Structures are given as C-alpha cells and as structure tokens.
Short mmCIF file of N, CA and C in Angstrom, two decimals:
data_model
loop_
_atom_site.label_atom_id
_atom_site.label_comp_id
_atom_site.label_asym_id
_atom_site.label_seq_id
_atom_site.Cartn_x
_atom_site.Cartn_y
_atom_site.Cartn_z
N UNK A 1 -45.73 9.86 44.45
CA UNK A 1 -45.21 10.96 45.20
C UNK A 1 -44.03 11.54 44.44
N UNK A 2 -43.94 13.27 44.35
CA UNK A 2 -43.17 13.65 43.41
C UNK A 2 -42.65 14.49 44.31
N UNK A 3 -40.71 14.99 44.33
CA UNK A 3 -40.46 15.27 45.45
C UNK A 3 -39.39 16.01 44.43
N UNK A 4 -39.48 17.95 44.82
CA UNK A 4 -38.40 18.33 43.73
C UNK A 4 -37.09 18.47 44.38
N UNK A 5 -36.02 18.59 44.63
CA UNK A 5 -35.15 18.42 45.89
C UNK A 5 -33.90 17.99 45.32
N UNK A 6 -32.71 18.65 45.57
CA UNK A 6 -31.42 18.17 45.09
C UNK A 6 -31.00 17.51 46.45
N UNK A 7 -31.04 17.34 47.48
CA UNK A 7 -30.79 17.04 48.88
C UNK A 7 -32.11 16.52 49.44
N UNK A 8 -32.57 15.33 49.98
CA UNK A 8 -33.86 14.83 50.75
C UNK A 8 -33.62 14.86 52.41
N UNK A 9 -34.68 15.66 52.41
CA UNK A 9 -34.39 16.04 54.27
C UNK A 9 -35.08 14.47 54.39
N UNK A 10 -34.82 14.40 55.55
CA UNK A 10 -35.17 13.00 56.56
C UNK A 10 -36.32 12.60 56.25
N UNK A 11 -37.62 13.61 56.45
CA UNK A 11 -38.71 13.66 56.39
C UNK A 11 -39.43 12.84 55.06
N UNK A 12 -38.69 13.56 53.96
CA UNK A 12 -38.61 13.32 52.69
C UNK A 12 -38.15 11.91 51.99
N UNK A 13 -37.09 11.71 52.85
CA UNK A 13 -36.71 10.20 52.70
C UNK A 13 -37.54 8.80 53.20
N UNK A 14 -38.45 9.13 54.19
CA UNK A 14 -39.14 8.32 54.87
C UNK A 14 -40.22 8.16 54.35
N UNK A 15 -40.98 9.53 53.74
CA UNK A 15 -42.18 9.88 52.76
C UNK A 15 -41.81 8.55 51.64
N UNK A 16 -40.63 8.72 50.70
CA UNK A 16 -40.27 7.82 49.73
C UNK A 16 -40.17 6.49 50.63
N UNK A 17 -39.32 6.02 51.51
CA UNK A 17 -39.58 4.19 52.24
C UNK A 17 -40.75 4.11 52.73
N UNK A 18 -41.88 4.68 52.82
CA UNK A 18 -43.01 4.38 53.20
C UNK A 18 -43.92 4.32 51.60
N UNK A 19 -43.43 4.56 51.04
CA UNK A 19 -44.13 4.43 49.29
C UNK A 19 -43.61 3.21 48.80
N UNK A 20 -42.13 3.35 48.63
CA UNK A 20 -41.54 2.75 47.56
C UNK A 20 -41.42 1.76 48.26
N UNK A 21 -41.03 1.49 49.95
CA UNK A 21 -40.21 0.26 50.54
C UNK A 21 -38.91 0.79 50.34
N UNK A 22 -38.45 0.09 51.33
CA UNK A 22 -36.91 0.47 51.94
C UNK A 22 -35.70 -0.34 50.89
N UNK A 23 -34.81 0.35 50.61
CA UNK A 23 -33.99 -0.07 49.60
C UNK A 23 -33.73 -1.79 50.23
N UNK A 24 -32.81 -2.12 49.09
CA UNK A 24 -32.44 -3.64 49.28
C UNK A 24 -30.82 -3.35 49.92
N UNK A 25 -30.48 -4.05 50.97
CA UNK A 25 -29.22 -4.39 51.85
C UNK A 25 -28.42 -4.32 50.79
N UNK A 26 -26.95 -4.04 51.12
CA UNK A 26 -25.97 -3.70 50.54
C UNK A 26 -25.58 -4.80 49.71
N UNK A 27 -25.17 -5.87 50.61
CA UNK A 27 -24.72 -7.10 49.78
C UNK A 27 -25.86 -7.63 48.79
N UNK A 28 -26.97 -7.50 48.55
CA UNK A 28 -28.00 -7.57 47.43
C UNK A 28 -28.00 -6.73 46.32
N UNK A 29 -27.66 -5.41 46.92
CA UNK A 29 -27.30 -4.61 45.68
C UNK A 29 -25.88 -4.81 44.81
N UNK A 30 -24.74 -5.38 45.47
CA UNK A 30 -23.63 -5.61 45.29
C UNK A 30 -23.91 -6.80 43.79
N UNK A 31 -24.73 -7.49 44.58
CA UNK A 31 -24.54 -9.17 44.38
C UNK A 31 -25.33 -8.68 42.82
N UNK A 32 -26.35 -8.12 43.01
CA UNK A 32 -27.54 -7.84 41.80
C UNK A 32 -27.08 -6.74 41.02
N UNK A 33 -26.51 -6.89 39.90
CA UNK A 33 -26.75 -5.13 39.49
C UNK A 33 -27.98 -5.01 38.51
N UNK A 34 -28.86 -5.50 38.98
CA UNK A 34 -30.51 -5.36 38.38
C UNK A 34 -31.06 -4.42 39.47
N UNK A 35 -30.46 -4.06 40.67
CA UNK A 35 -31.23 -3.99 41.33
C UNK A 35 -31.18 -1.48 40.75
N UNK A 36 -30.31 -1.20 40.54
CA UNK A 36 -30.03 -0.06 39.46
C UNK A 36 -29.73 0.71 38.33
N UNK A 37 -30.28 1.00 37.65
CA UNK A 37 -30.76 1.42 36.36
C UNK A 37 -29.48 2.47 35.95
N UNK A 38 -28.68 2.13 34.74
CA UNK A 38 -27.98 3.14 33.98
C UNK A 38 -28.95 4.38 33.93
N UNK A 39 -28.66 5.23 33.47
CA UNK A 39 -29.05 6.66 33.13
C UNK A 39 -29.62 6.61 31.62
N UNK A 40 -31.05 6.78 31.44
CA UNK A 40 -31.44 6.78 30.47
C UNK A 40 -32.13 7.86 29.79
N UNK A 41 -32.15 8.51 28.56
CA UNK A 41 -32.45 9.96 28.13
C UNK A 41 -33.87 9.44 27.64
N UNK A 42 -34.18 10.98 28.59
CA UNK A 42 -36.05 11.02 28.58
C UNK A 42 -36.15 11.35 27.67
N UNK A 43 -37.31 11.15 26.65
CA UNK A 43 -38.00 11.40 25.49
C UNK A 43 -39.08 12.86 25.60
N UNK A 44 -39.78 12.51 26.98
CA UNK A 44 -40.94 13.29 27.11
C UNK A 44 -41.66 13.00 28.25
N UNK A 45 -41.84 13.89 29.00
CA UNK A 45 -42.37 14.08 30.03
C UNK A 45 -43.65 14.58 30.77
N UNK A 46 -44.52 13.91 31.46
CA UNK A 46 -46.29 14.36 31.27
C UNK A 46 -45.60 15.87 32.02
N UNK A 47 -46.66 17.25 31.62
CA UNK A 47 -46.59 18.39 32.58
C UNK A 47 -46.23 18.86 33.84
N UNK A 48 -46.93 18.12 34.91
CA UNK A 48 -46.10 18.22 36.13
C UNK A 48 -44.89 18.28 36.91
N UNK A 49 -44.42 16.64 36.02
CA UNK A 49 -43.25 16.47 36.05
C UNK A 49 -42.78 17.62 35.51
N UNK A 50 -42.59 17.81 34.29
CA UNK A 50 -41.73 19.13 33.50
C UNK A 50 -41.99 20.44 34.29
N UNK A 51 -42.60 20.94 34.57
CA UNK A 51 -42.74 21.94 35.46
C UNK A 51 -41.79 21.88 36.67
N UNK A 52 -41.92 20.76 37.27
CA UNK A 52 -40.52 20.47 38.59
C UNK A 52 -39.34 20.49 37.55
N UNK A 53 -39.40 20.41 36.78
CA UNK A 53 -37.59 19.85 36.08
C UNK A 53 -37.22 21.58 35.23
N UNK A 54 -37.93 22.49 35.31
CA UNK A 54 -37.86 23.74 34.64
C UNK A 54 -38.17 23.67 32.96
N UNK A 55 -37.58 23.84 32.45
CA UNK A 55 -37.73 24.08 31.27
C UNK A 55 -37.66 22.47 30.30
N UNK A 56 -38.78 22.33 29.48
CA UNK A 56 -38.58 21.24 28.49
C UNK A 56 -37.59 21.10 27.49
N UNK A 57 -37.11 22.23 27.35
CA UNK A 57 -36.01 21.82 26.25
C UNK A 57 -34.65 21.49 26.76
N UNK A 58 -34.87 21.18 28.11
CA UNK A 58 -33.22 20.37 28.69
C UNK A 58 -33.13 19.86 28.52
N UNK A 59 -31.85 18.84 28.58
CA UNK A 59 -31.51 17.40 28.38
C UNK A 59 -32.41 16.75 29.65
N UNK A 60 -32.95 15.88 29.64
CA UNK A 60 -33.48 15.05 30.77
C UNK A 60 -33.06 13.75 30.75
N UNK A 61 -32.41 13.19 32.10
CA UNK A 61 -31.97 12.10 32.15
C UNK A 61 -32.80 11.25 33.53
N UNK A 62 -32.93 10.04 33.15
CA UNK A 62 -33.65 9.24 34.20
C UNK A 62 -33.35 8.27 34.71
N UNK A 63 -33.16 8.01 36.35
CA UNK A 63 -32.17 6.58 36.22
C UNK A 63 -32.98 5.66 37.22
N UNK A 64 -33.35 4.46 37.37
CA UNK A 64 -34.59 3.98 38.38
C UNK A 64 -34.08 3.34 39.24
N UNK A 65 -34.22 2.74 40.46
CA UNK A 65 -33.96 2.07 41.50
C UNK A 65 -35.13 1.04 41.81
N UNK A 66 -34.81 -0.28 42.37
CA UNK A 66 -35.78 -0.89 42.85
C UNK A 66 -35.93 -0.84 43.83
N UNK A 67 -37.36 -1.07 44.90
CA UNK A 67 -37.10 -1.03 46.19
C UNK A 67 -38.28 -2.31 46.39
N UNK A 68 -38.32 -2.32 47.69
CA UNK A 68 -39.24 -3.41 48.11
C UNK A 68 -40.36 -3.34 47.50
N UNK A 69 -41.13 -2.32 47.64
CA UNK A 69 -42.71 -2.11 47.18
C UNK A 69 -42.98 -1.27 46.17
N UNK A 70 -41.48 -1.24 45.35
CA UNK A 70 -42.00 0.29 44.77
C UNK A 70 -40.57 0.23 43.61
N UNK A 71 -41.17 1.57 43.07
CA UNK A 71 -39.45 1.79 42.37
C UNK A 71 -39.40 3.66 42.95
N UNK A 72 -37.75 3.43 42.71
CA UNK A 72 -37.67 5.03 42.90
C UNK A 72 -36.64 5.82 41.59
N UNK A 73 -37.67 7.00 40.76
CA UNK A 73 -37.40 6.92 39.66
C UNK A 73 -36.67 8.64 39.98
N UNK A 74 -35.41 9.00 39.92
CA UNK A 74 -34.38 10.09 39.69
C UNK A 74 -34.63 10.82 38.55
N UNK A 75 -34.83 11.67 38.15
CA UNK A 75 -34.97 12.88 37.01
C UNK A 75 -33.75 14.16 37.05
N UNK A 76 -33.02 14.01 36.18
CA UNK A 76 -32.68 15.01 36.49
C UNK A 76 -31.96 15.62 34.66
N UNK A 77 -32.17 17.36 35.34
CA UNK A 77 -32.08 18.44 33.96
C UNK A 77 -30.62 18.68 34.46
N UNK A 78 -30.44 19.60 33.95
CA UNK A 78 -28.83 20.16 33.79
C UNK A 78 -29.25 21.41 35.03
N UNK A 79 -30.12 21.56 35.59
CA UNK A 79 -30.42 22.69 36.53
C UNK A 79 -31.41 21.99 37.80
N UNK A 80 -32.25 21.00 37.36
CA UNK A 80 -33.05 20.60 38.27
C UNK A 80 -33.10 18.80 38.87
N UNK A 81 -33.55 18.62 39.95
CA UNK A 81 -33.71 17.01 40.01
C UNK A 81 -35.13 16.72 40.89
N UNK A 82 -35.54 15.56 40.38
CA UNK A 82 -36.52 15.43 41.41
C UNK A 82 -36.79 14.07 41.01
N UNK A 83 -37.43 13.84 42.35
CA UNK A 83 -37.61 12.35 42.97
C UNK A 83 -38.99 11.56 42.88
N UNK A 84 -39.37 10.42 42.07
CA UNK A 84 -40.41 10.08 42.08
C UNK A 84 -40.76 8.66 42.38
N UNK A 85 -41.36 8.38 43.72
CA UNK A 85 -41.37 7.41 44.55
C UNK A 85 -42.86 6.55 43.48
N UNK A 86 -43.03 5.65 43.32
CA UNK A 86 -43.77 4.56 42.42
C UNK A 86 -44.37 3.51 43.52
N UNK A 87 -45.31 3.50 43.90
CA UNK A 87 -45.48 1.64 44.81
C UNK A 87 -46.21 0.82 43.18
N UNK A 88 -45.61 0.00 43.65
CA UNK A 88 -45.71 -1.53 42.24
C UNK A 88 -47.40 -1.44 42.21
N UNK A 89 -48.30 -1.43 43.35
CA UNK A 89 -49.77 -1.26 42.46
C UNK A 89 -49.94 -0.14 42.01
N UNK A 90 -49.05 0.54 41.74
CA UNK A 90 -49.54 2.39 40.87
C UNK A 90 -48.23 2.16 39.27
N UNK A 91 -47.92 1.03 39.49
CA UNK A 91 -47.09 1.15 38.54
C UNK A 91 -47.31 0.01 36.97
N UNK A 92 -47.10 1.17 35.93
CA UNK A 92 -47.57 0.52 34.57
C UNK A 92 -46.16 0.63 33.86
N UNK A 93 -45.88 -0.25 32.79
CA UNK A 93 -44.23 0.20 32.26
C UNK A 93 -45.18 -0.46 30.60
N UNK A 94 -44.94 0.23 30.02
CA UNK A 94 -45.53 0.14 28.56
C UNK A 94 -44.36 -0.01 27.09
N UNK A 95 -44.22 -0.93 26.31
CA UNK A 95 -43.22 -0.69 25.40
C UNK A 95 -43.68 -0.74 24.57
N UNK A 96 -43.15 0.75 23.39
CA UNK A 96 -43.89 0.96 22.41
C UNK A 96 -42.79 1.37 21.62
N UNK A 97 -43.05 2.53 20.81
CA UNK A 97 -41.37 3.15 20.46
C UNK A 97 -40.44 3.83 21.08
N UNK A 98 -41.30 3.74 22.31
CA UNK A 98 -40.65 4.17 23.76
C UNK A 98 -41.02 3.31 24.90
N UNK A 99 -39.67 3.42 25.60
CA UNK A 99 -40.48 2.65 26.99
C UNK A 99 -40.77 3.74 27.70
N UNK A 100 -42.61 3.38 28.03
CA UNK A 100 -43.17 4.34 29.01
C UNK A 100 -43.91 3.45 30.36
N UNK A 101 -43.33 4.61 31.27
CA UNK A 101 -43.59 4.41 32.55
C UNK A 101 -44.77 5.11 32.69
N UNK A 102 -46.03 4.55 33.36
CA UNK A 102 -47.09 5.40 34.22
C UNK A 102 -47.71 5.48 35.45
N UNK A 103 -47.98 6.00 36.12
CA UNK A 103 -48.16 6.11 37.49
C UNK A 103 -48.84 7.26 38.10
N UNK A 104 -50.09 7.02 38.77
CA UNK A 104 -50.06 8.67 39.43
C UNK A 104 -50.49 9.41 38.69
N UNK A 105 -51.36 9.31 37.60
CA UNK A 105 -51.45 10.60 36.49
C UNK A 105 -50.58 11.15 35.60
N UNK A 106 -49.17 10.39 36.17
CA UNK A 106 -47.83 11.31 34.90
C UNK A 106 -47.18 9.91 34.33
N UNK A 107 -46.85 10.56 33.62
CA UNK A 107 -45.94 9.43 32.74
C UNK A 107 -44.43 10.09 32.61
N UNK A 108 -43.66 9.27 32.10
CA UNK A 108 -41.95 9.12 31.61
C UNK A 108 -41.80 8.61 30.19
N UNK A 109 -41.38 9.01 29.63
CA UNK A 109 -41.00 8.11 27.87
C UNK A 109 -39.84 8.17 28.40
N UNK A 110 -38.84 7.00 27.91
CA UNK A 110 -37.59 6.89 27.45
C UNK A 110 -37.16 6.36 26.47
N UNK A 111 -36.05 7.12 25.95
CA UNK A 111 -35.61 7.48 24.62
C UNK A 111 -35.36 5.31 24.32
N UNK A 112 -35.57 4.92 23.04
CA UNK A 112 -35.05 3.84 22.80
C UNK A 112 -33.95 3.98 22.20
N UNK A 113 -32.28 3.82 22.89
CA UNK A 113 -31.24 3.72 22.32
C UNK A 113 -30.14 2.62 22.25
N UNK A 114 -29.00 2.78 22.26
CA UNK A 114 -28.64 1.27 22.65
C UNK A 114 -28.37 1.03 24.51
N UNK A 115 -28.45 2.11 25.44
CA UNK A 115 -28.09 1.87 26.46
C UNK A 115 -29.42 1.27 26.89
N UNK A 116 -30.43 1.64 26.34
CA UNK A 116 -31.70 0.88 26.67
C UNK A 116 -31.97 -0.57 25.97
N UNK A 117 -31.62 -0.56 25.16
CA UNK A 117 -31.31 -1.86 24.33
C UNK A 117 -30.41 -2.84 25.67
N UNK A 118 -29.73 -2.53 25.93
CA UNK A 118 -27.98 -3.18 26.78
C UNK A 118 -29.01 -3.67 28.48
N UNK A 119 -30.37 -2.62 28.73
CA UNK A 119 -30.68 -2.94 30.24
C UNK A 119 -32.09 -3.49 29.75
N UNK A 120 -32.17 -4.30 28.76
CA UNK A 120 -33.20 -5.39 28.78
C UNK A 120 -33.38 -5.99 30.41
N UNK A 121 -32.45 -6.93 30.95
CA UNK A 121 -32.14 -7.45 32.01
C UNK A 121 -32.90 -7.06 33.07
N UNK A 122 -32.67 -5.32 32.83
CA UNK A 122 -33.11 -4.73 33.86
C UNK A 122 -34.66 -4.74 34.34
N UNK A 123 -34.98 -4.42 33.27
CA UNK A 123 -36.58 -4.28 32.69
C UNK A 123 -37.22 -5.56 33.05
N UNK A 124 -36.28 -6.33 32.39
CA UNK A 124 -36.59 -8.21 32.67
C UNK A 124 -37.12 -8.13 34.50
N UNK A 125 -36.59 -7.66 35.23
CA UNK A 125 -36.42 -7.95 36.41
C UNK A 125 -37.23 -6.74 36.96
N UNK A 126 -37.40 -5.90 36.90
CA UNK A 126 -38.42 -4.89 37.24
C UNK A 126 -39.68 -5.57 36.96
N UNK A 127 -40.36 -6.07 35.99
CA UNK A 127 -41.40 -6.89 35.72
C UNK A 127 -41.71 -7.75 36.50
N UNK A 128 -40.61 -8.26 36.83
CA UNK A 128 -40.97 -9.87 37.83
C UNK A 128 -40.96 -9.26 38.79
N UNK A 129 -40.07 -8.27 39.73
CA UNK A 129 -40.73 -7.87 40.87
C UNK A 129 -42.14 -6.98 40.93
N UNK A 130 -42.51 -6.50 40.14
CA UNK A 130 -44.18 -6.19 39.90
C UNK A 130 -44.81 -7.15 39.99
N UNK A 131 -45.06 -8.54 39.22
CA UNK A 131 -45.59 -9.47 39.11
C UNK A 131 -45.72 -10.70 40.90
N UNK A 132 -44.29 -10.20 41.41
CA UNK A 132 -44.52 -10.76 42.20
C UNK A 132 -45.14 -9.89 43.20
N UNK A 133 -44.81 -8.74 43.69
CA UNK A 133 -45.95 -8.13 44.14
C UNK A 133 -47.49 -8.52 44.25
N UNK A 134 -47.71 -8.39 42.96
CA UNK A 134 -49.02 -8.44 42.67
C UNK A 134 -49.83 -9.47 42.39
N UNK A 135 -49.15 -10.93 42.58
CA UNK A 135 -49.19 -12.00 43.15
C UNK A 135 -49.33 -12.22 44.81
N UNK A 136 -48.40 -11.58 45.58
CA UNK A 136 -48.29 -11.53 47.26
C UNK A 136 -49.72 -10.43 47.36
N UNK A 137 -50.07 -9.32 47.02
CA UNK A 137 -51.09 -8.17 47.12
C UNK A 137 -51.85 -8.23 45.94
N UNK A 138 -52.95 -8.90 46.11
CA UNK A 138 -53.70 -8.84 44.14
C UNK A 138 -54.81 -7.49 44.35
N UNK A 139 -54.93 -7.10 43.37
CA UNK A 139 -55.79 -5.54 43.62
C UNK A 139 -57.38 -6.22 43.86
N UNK A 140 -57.99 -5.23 44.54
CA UNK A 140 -59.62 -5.66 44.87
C UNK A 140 -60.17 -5.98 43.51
N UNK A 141 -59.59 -5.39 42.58
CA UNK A 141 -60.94 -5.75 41.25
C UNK A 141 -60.09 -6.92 40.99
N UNK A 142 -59.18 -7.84 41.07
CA UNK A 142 -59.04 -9.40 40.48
C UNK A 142 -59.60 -10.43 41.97
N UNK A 143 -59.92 -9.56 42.55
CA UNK A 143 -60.41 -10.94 43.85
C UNK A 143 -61.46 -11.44 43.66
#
C-alpha cells in the first residue's frame, strides 16, 4: 500500500496498522533502537513510486520503521513524501551493490554508503523479524 500524503488522515493511518501491524509500545522503541532506521539516500526508484515523489532527479531519502507485521517505509523528496506500508509476506530485501527492497511490484535501491554500512544491526534485525514471521505464518506454497 502506497500512500502520497505529507499529513495521514485517520483513515489512512489505520489502512497502514491493518497492513503493516501496529507500531511497537514506547518503552520497546526506547529500549530498541533497531526498531528505526537512520535516513538513507535512495539510489533508484521502480516508476510508481517516482511518479508519487515528482520528479527523479531529487534528492530521495528513505527511512524504515518496524512494525508488527510489516515495515513502514517513509520516502521523501525535497517537495514530496509518501508512505509505503510492507506486510513481511510481501516483503523481499536483496543485497547487491545496493540494498534493494521489493514488494508489491515496486522496488527501493539504497545508496551503499557508510550510514548504511553503520545500520548493519538494523538490517540484522529486520531479517529476523521476517524470518520470524514467516516461521509463526509459513506461505501456502512451503506447507
């Protein structure tokens, strides 16, 4: 679910906790700082996406959140932002000379620099909550 929006009406917010799962309690986020992603510069962006974000030759920055069932991935240009809700069985994270995210038909590259270098950790831990997911929910084609 792709949501273009500098402000999320109610509606909009519930659309995303019914995808992603409802953020993690305060003192978890406190306690974890795995549980939010530094700001990382997009490489390249599938069409759609870029079309919500205006023009490709902006700076694009991307910053991810974990949530119960899902991740929730922030985009934002120097003019535009938008919101892209992930549930863990729609979600692929690929490392190549970029780390790419896929989901949904679109993808995310992010740039490999050192701030991405520094949130290994992060990544570390985004994985294992996929894995455990998908351990608790296994998809119909591994049953």
């Amino acid at each position: 679910m792709l949501i273009s929006a500098k402000l999320l009406t109610t509606k909009e917010r519930k659309m995303i906790n019914d995808k992603a799962g409802a953020r993690f309690n305060l003192f978890k986020r406190i306690k974890s700082k795995l549980i939010q992603s530094p700001s990382f510069v997009v490489e390249q962006l599938s069409p759609k996406i870029g079309t919500l974000l205006g023009q490709h030759k902006l700076k694009v920055t991307a910053s991810i959140e974990l949530r119960t069932k899902g991740i929730v991935m922030t985009l934002k240009s120097n003019t535009d932002q938008c919101v892209w809700a992930v549930p863990y069985y729609q979600f692929y994270l690929y490392d190549r000379q970029v780390i790419s995210i896929h989901a949904q038909g679109r993808f995310v590259n992010l740039t490999k620099d050192d701030k991405l270098a520094e949130s290994m950790d992060f990544f570390k831990n985004l994985i294992s909550k996929k894995i455990e997911y998908d351990i608790q929910h296994p998809h119909v084609d591994s049953i």
